[in-house]
Amino acid sequence: MRAVGFLNSLPIEEAESLFDVDLPDPKPEMNDLLVEIEAVSVNPADAKRRIRTAVDTPHETPFILGYDAVGIVVECGADVTGFKPGDRVWYAGDANRPGSYASMQCVDHRIAAHAPKSVSPEAAASLPLVSLTAWEILFERLQVPQGETPFSLLIIGGAGGVGSITAQIARKLTNATVIATASRPETAKWCRQMGAHHVVNHRDLVKDMKQAGFEQSDYIVQYADTAQHWDAMCELIAPQGRIGTIVETSEKLDVSALQGKSAALMWELMFTRSLFGTPDMYKQGQILTRMARMVDDGTIATTETKVLHGLSSDTLKEAHQIIEGAAMIGKLVIKY
């Protein structure tokens, strides 16, 4: 199969930062789907892993990045149920296994689902990782109420991939007042398009929140810089509120600042279930099944804003340069 990999953690401008490689076709294990990939999206996690995992010691064999994918099932493992060859599936992958920068990939069927039928493969590829992240942080980590119970939700990093889908889910499935952060006119416009009731500037978050009429927020999700916004989040979180973040930090956080409010800090990593093989790993397949239905019935819009073409190191280098610029609105996808 064709693939794009790397051995050393190099600046993306370097010739060997990503390179083309031919590898043997993967063989599905008992729970696997073997998928011929049609489209992927490129996430900040891809660039982080390329930059960080082989700084001092090179990988022994080409490391294949990539998480989000849409493709056609070629073969099913012996224990697979609910899928057959010819099915179009989507998934966000497993950080333990070779990724989707390849023409073929094996994925555990429990973390995959049938792809939405109403959109193109490249449009669908914009959603799996961010949908799973948004769903898990809202309903499993923060346990926001579904239904008619009103609450306020502050999304820090509202114009990015996860922020875009978080706003949509919150607007469609809850009675949230959604406040999103953005600092440019184009990102503010995008946040409103995704469902935000209010947009505030993250550069002076407390002041802008108060000017928008909010002294506090019942829930906060943080998709930008945990340490940078920590003091503001501690000030803005409501008593007995919950903060969720997906962004790691090497800086020490004063978590005792939350004690007086009996507030909680929750971490979300979409890969936790597959990394540890948790008994509820199958729930990711269920979430993706529901998301596919919501795409097909028009409840959720795909979030691709830039489409590149072709499985090649040149295409993926261009994608990584864009992602590393940290100015993306929505999602960058690649049609193979």
Tab-separated table of C-alpha atoms in Angstrom:
chain	number	residue	atom	x	y	z
A	1	MET	CA	0.000	0.000	0.000
A	2	ARG	CA	0.983	3.644	-0.426
A	3	ALA	CA	1.585	5.668	2.747
A	4	VAL	CA	3.221	8.812	4.100
A	5	GLY	CA	5.408	8.528	7.182
A	6	PHE	CA	8.338	9.982	9.109
A	7	LEU	CA	11.332	8.792	11.118
A	8	ASN	CA	12.617	11.965	12.796
A	9	SER	CA	10.854	14.926	14.368
A	10	LEU	CA	11.792	17.671	11.915
A	11	PRO	CA	10.421	21.087	10.973
A	12	ILE	CA	7.787	20.597	8.307
A	13	GLU	CA	9.934	22.530	5.803
A	14	GLU	CA	12.570	19.756	5.924
A	15	ALA	CA	12.511	17.281	3.028
A	16	GLU	CA	12.301	14.235	5.326
A	17	SER	CA	9.726	15.661	7.762
A	18	LEU	CA	7.183	13.507	5.902
A	19	PHE	CA	7.989	11.173	3.017
A	20	ASP	CA	6.264	8.713	0.695
A	21	VAL	CA	6.678	5.017	1.417
A	22	ASP	CA	5.358	1.687	0.123
A	23	LEU	CA	4.371	-0.822	2.799
A	24	PRO	CA	2.756	-4.276	2.861
A	25	ASP	CA	-1.036	-4.235	2.970
A	26	PRO	CA	-2.233	-4.552	6.592
A	27	LYS	CA	-3.926	-7.762	7.728
A	28	PRO	CA	-7.114	-7.406	9.815
A	29	GLU	CA	-7.217	-8.905	13.292
A	30	MET	CA	-10.304	-10.555	14.765
A	31	ASN	CA	-12.155	-7.300	15.555
A	32	ASP	CA	-10.825	-5.294	12.614
A	33	LEU	CA	-12.157	-3.758	9.476
A	34	LEU	CA	-9.671	-3.445	6.607
A	35	VAL	CA	-10.565	-0.139	4.972
A	36	GLU	CA	-9.571	1.384	1.641
A	37	ILE	CA	-9.333	5.064	2.575
A	38	GLU	CA	-11.081	7.731	0.489
A	39	ALA	CA	-10.527	10.857	2.602
A	40	VAL	CA	-8.979	12.048	5.857
A	41	SER	CA	-8.800	15.193	7.906
A	42	VAL	CA	-5.637	16.615	9.424
A	43	ASN	CA	-5.766	17.555	13.097
A	44	PRO	CA	-3.444	19.486	15.439
A	45	ALA	CA	-2.769	16.129	17.103
A	46	ASP	CA	-1.116	14.934	13.885
A	47	ALA	CA	1.388	17.791	13.896
A	48	LYS	CA	2.030	17.488	17.637
A	49	ARG	CA	2.872	13.810	17.285
A	50	ARG	CA	5.187	14.446	14.322
A	51	ILE	CA	6.997	17.196	16.222
A	52	ARG	CA	7.330	15.454	19.589
A	53	THR	CA	7.709	11.682	19.221
A	54	ALA	CA	11.134	11.351	17.568
A	55	VAL	CA	13.151	14.328	18.790
A	56	ASP	CA	16.069	12.369	20.255
A	57	THR	CA	15.487	8.844	18.967
A	58	PRO	CA	14.200	8.183	15.448
A	59	HIS	CA	11.384	5.727	14.851
A	60	GLU	CA	12.789	2.367	13.736
A	61	THR	CA	10.317	2.125	10.865
A	62	PRO	CA	8.282	4.850	9.131
A	63	PHE	CA	5.642	6.132	11.535
A	64	ILE	CA	2.267	6.564	9.843
A	65	LEU	CA	0.210	9.444	11.259
A	66	GLY	CA	-3.472	10.201	10.750
A	67	TYR	CA	-6.671	9.695	12.717
A	68	ASP	CA	-9.895	10.757	10.974
A	69	ALA	CA	-10.776	8.647	7.945
A	70	VAL	CA	-13.640	7.699	5.645
A	71	GLY	CA	-13.372	4.670	3.401
A	72	ILE	CA	-14.752	1.427	2.026
A	73	VAL	CA	-14.564	-1.866	3.934
A	74	VAL	CA	-12.500	-4.417	2.003
A	75	GLU	CA	-12.381	-7.228	4.542
A	76	CYS	CA	-13.806	-8.022	8.001
A	77	GLY	CA	-12.139	-9.885	10.865
A	78	ALA	CA	-13.731	-13.045	12.215
A	79	ASP	CA	-15.381	-11.366	15.223
A	80	VAL	CA	-16.733	-8.317	13.377
A	81	THR	CA	-20.484	-7.745	13.464
A	82	GLY	CA	-22.600	-5.052	11.820
A	83	PHE	CA	-20.300	-4.441	8.830
A	84	LYS	CA	-19.584	-6.119	5.489
A	85	PRO	CA	-17.256	-5.506	2.534
A	86	GLY	CA	-18.453	-2.572	0.468
A	87	ASP	CA	-19.751	-0.553	3.435
A	88	ARG	CA	-18.559	3.046	3.699
A	89	VAL	CA	-17.362	3.712	7.252
A	90	TRP	CA	-15.918	6.587	9.242
A	91	TYR	CA	-13.803	6.662	12.373
A	92	ALA	CA	-11.232	8.669	14.339
A	93	GLY	CA	-8.719	5.875	14.754
A	94	ASP	CA	-6.499	4.528	17.496
A	95	ALA	CA	-3.266	6.198	18.627
A	96	ASN	CA	-1.748	2.751	19.257
A	97	ARG	CA	-1.913	1.717	15.591
A	98	PRO	CA	-0.697	2.896	12.172
A	99	GLY	CA	-2.712	5.869	11.015
A	100	SER	CA	-4.738	6.990	8.039
A	101	TYR	CA	-1.983	8.621	5.951
A	102	ALA	CA	-2.197	5.457	3.865
A	103	SER	CA	-4.264	3.882	1.134
A	104	MET	CA	-5.309	1.031	3.458
A	105	GLN	CA	-5.842	0.827	7.222
A	106	CYS	CA	-7.096	-1.592	9.837
A	107	VAL	CA	-9.439	-0.257	12.526
A	108	ASP	CA	-11.337	-1.944	15.352
A	109	HIS	CA	-14.985	-2.112	14.300
A	110	ARG	CA	-16.121	-1.039	17.781
A	111	ILE	CA	-14.766	2.484	17.232
A	112	ALA	CA	-16.108	2.787	13.670
A	113	ALA	CA	-19.586	3.372	12.248
A	114	HIS	CA	-21.374	3.580	8.937
A	115	ALA	CA	-20.586	6.950	7.375
A	116	PRO	CA	-23.313	9.489	6.628
A	117	LYS	CA	-24.855	8.968	3.195
A	118	SER	CA	-25.824	12.559	2.400
A	119	VAL	CA	-22.335	14.103	2.159
A	120	SER	CA	-19.116	13.377	0.281
A	121	PRO	CA	-16.346	11.290	1.900
A	122	GLU	CA	-14.143	14.386	2.273
A	123	ALA	CA	-16.965	16.311	3.973
A	124	ALA	CA	-17.633	13.404	6.337
A	125	ALA	CA	-13.924	13.166	7.157
A	126	SER	CA	-14.130	16.541	8.901
A	127	LEU	CA	-16.185	15.170	11.775
A	128	PRO	CA	-15.203	11.908	13.539
A	129	LEU	CA	-12.449	13.048	15.926
A	130	VAL	CA	-14.020	16.389	16.754
A	131	SER	CA	-17.495	14.865	17.131
A	132	LEU	CA	-16.274	12.220	19.545
A	133	THR	CA	-14.282	14.795	21.508
A	134	ALA	CA	-17.183	17.237	21.716
A	135	TRP	CA	-19.711	14.546	22.639
A	136	GLU	CA	-17.518	12.995	25.308
A	137	ILE	CA	-16.521	16.284	26.915
A	138	LEU	CA	-20.102	17.582	27.008
A	139	PHE	CA	-22.110	14.525	27.972
A	140	GLU	CA	-19.627	12.183	29.644
A	141	ARG	CA	-17.025	14.421	31.309
A	142	LEU	CA	-19.042	17.571	32.135
A	143	GLN	CA	-22.413	15.784	32.117
A	144	VAL	CA	-24.267	18.808	30.775
A	145	PRO	CA	-28.047	18.370	30.894
A	146	GLN	CA	-29.865	17.337	27.747
A	147	GLY	CA	-33.403	18.539	27.230
A	148	GLU	CA	-35.024	21.714	28.514
A	149	THR	CA	-32.832	22.573	31.515
A	150	PRO	CA	-31.172	25.939	30.749
A	151	PHE	CA	-27.484	26.527	31.345
A	152	SER	CA	-24.606	28.620	30.012
A	153	LEU	CA	-21.665	27.136	28.118
A	154	LEU	CA	-18.450	29.023	27.333
A	155	ILE	CA	-16.392	27.554	24.456
A	156	ILE	CA	-12.800	28.808	24.438
A	157	GLY	CA	-11.492	28.215	20.920
A	158	GLY	CA	-14.882	28.406	19.269
A	159	ALA	CA	-13.788	28.579	15.622
A	160	GLY	CA	-11.587	25.472	15.604
A	161	GLY	CA	-12.621	21.969	14.695
A	162	VAL	CA	-13.782	20.845	18.138
A	163	GLY	CA	-15.298	24.220	19.017
A	164	SER	CA	-17.325	24.230	15.804
A	165	ILE	CA	-18.987	20.895	16.494
A	166	THR	CA	-19.367	21.573	20.240
A	167	ALA	CA	-21.455	24.644	19.469
A	168	GLN	CA	-23.648	22.706	17.045
A	169	ILE	CA	-24.243	19.813	19.423
A	170	ALA	CA	-24.980	22.122	22.345
A	171	ARG	CA	-27.479	24.158	20.316
A	172	LYS	CA	-29.267	21.129	18.855
A	173	LEU	CA	-29.378	18.747	21.822
A	174	THR	CA	-29.485	21.014	24.873
A	175	ASN	CA	-30.970	24.280	26.083
A	176	ALA	CA	-27.571	25.947	26.385
A	177	THR	CA	-26.793	29.599	25.975
A	178	VAL	CA	-23.620	29.188	23.924
A	179	ILE	CA	-20.812	31.753	24.252
A	180	ALA	CA	-17.767	31.224	22.008
A	181	THR	CA	-14.424	32.987	21.895
A	182	ALA	CA	-13.000	34.505	18.713
A	183	SER	CA	-10.680	37.417	18.030
A	184	ARG	CA	-11.114	38.084	14.300
A	185	PRO	CA	-14.217	39.121	12.335
A	186	GLU	CA	-14.070	35.966	10.206
A	187	THR	CA	-13.776	33.648	13.200
A	188	ALA	CA	-16.571	35.475	15.029
A	189	LYS	CA	-18.796	35.073	11.968
A	190	TRP	CA	-17.976	31.356	11.821
A	191	CYS	CA	-18.798	30.876	15.520
A	192	ARG	CA	-22.229	32.439	15.022
A	193	GLN	CA	-22.769	30.258	11.965
A	194	MET	CA	-21.984	27.199	14.082
A	195	GLY	CA	-24.577	28.207	16.661
A	196	ALA	CA	-23.011	30.561	19.194
A	197	HIS	CA	-25.487	33.018	20.727
A	198	HIS	CA	-22.664	35.339	21.785
A	199	VAL	CA	-19.033	35.792	20.732
A	200	VAL	CA	-16.406	37.249	23.084
A	201	ASN	CA	-12.721	38.012	22.615
A	202	HIS	CA	-10.391	35.610	24.403
A	203	ARG	CA	-7.673	38.279	24.681
A	204	ASP	CA	-9.491	39.876	27.626
A	205	LEU	CA	-11.927	37.134	28.427
A	206	VAL	CA	-13.261	38.231	31.811
A	207	LYS	CA	-13.872	41.791	30.648
A	208	ASP	CA	-15.527	40.714	27.399
A	209	MET	CA	-17.727	38.168	29.169
A	210	LYS	CA	-18.961	40.834	31.568
A	211	GLN	CA	-19.578	43.275	28.731
A	212	ALA	CA	-21.658	40.553	27.055
A	213	GLY	CA	-23.731	40.254	30.237
A	214	PHE	CA	-22.150	37.150	31.804
A	215	GLU	CA	-20.541	37.253	35.225
A	216	GLN	CA	-20.028	33.502	35.107
A	217	SER	CA	-20.713	30.364	33.092
A	218	ASP	CA	-22.140	27.068	34.330
A	219	TYR	CA	-19.776	25.071	32.103
A	220	ILE	CA	-16.552	25.935	30.290
A	221	VAL	CA	-14.813	23.917	27.575
A	222	GLN	CA	-11.243	24.869	26.735
A	223	TYR	CA	-9.782	24.039	23.314
A	224	ALA	CA	-7.018	26.662	23.026
A	225	ASP	CA	-4.445	27.064	25.831
A	226	THR	CA	-5.239	25.714	29.281
A	227	ALA	CA	-2.537	27.608	31.187
A	228	GLN	CA	-3.133	30.906	29.375
A	229	HIS	CA	-6.824	30.928	30.257
A	230	TRP	CA	-6.667	29.240	33.658
A	231	ASP	CA	-7.090	32.320	35.833
A	232	ALA	CA	-9.963	33.584	33.689
A	233	MET	CA	-11.689	30.203	33.808
A	234	CYS	CA	-11.376	30.039	37.591
A	235	GLU	CA	-12.948	33.495	37.846
A	236	LEU	CA	-15.718	32.816	35.343
A	237	ILE	CA	-16.801	29.321	36.330
A	238	ALA	CA	-20.025	29.289	38.311
A	239	PRO	CA	-20.216	27.813	41.810
A	240	GLN	CA	-20.481	24.015	41.424
A	241	GLY	CA	-19.640	24.434	37.738
A	242	ARG	CA	-17.384	22.242	35.615
A	243	ILE	CA	-14.423	23.027	33.369
A	244	GLY	CA	-13.355	20.623	30.632
A	245	THR	CA	-10.132	20.823	28.629
A	246	ILE	CA	-8.404	18.834	25.903
A	247	VAL	CA	-5.130	20.808	25.902
A	248	GLU	CA	-2.215	19.510	27.942
A	249	THR	CA	0.101	21.935	29.708
A	250	SER	CA	3.555	21.668	31.228
A	251	GLU	CA	2.796	24.578	33.549
A	252	LYS	CA	1.489	23.992	37.053
A	253	LEU	CA	-2.139	24.960	37.559
A	254	ASP	CA	-3.468	26.244	40.862
A	255	VAL	CA	-6.335	23.759	41.077
A	256	SER	CA	-7.068	24.885	44.637
A	257	ALA	CA	-8.476	28.055	43.040
A	258	LEU	CA	-11.563	25.952	42.280
A	259	GLN	CA	-12.070	24.792	45.864
A	260	GLY	CA	-14.195	27.671	47.104
A	261	LYS	CA	-16.652	27.180	44.277
A	262	SER	CA	-16.658	23.365	44.556
A	263	ALA	CA	-15.912	23.464	40.843
A	264	ALA	CA	-14.460	20.552	38.881
A	265	LEU	CA	-11.729	20.226	36.246
A	266	MET	CA	-12.258	17.369	33.790
A	267	TRP	CA	-9.825	16.118	31.151
A	268	GLU	CA	-10.939	14.698	27.821
A	269	LEU	CA	-8.804	12.629	25.448
A	270	MET	CA	-10.736	10.985	22.659
A	271	PHE	CA	-8.142	8.201	22.409
A	272	THR	CA	-8.452	7.033	26.040
A	273	ARG	CA	-10.940	4.259	25.267
A	274	SER	CA	-8.876	2.703	22.484
A	275	LEU	CA	-5.518	3.330	24.210
A	276	PHE	CA	-6.624	1.330	27.254
A	277	GLY	CA	-9.119	-1.013	25.597
A	278	THR	CA	-11.803	0.069	28.052
A	279	PRO	CA	-14.926	-2.119	28.331
A	280	ASP	CA	-17.026	0.731	26.935
A	281	MET	CA	-14.871	1.235	23.824
A	282	TYR	CA	-17.912	0.338	21.703
A	283	LYS	CA	-19.570	3.611	22.762
A	284	GLN	CA	-17.458	5.484	20.232
A	285	GLY	CA	-19.085	3.485	17.459
A	286	GLN	CA	-22.474	4.354	18.938
A	287	ILE	CA	-21.665	8.067	19.089
A	288	LEU	CA	-20.506	8.058	15.464
A	289	THR	CA	-23.670	6.220	14.433
A	290	ARG	CA	-25.782	8.931	16.036
A	291	MET	CA	-23.655	11.675	14.508
A	292	ALA	CA	-24.098	10.119	11.056
A	293	ARG	CA	-27.881	10.195	11.518
A	294	MET	CA	-27.723	13.852	12.560
A	295	VAL	CA	-25.657	14.732	9.497
A	296	ASP	CA	-28.101	12.895	7.233
A	297	ASP	CA	-31.172	14.568	8.753
A	298	GLY	CA	-29.573	18.004	8.556
A	299	THR	CA	-29.201	18.523	12.319
A	300	ILE	CA	-25.391	18.783	12.133
A	301	ALA	CA	-23.366	20.446	9.370
A	302	THR	CA	-19.940	19.221	8.325
A	303	THR	CA	-17.137	21.659	9.072
A	304	GLU	CA	-14.629	21.293	6.235
A	305	THR	CA	-13.338	24.691	5.114
A	306	LYS	CA	-10.270	23.671	3.091
A	307	VAL	CA	-9.874	20.623	0.837
A	308	LEU	CA	-6.537	19.350	-0.485
A	309	HIS	CA	-6.136	16.488	-2.954
A	310	GLY	CA	-3.993	13.379	-3.139
A	311	LEU	CA	-2.199	10.955	-0.821
A	312	SER	CA	1.356	12.275	-1.008
A	313	SER	CA	4.017	13.738	1.229
A	314	ASP	CA	3.736	17.062	-0.604
A	315	THR	CA	0.015	17.306	0.147
A	316	LEU	CA	0.455	16.348	3.772
A	317	LYS	CA	3.355	18.749	4.277
A	318	GLU	CA	1.133	21.536	2.998
A	319	ALA	CA	-1.590	20.411	5.402
A	320	HIS	CA	0.794	20.366	8.378
A	321	GLN	CA	2.088	23.840	7.554
A	322	ILE	CA	-1.472	25.139	7.577
A	323	ILE	CA	-2.335	23.374	10.842
A	324	GLU	CA	0.829	24.613	12.532
A	325	GLY	CA	-0.129	28.172	11.613
A	326	ALA	CA	-2.925	27.856	14.214
A	327	ALA	CA	-5.295	30.046	12.217
A	328	MET	CA	-7.582	27.371	10.743
A	329	ILE	CA	-11.304	27.942	10.833
A	330	GLY	CA	-13.171	24.647	10.828
A	331	LYS	CA	-11.377	21.575	9.431
A	332	LEU	CA	-8.798	20.814	6.760
A	333	VAL	CA	-9.528	17.621	4.797
A	334	ILE	CA	-7.716	15.649	2.109
A	335	LYS	CA	-9.466	13.697	-0.625
A	336	TYR	CA	-7.352	10.720	-1.706
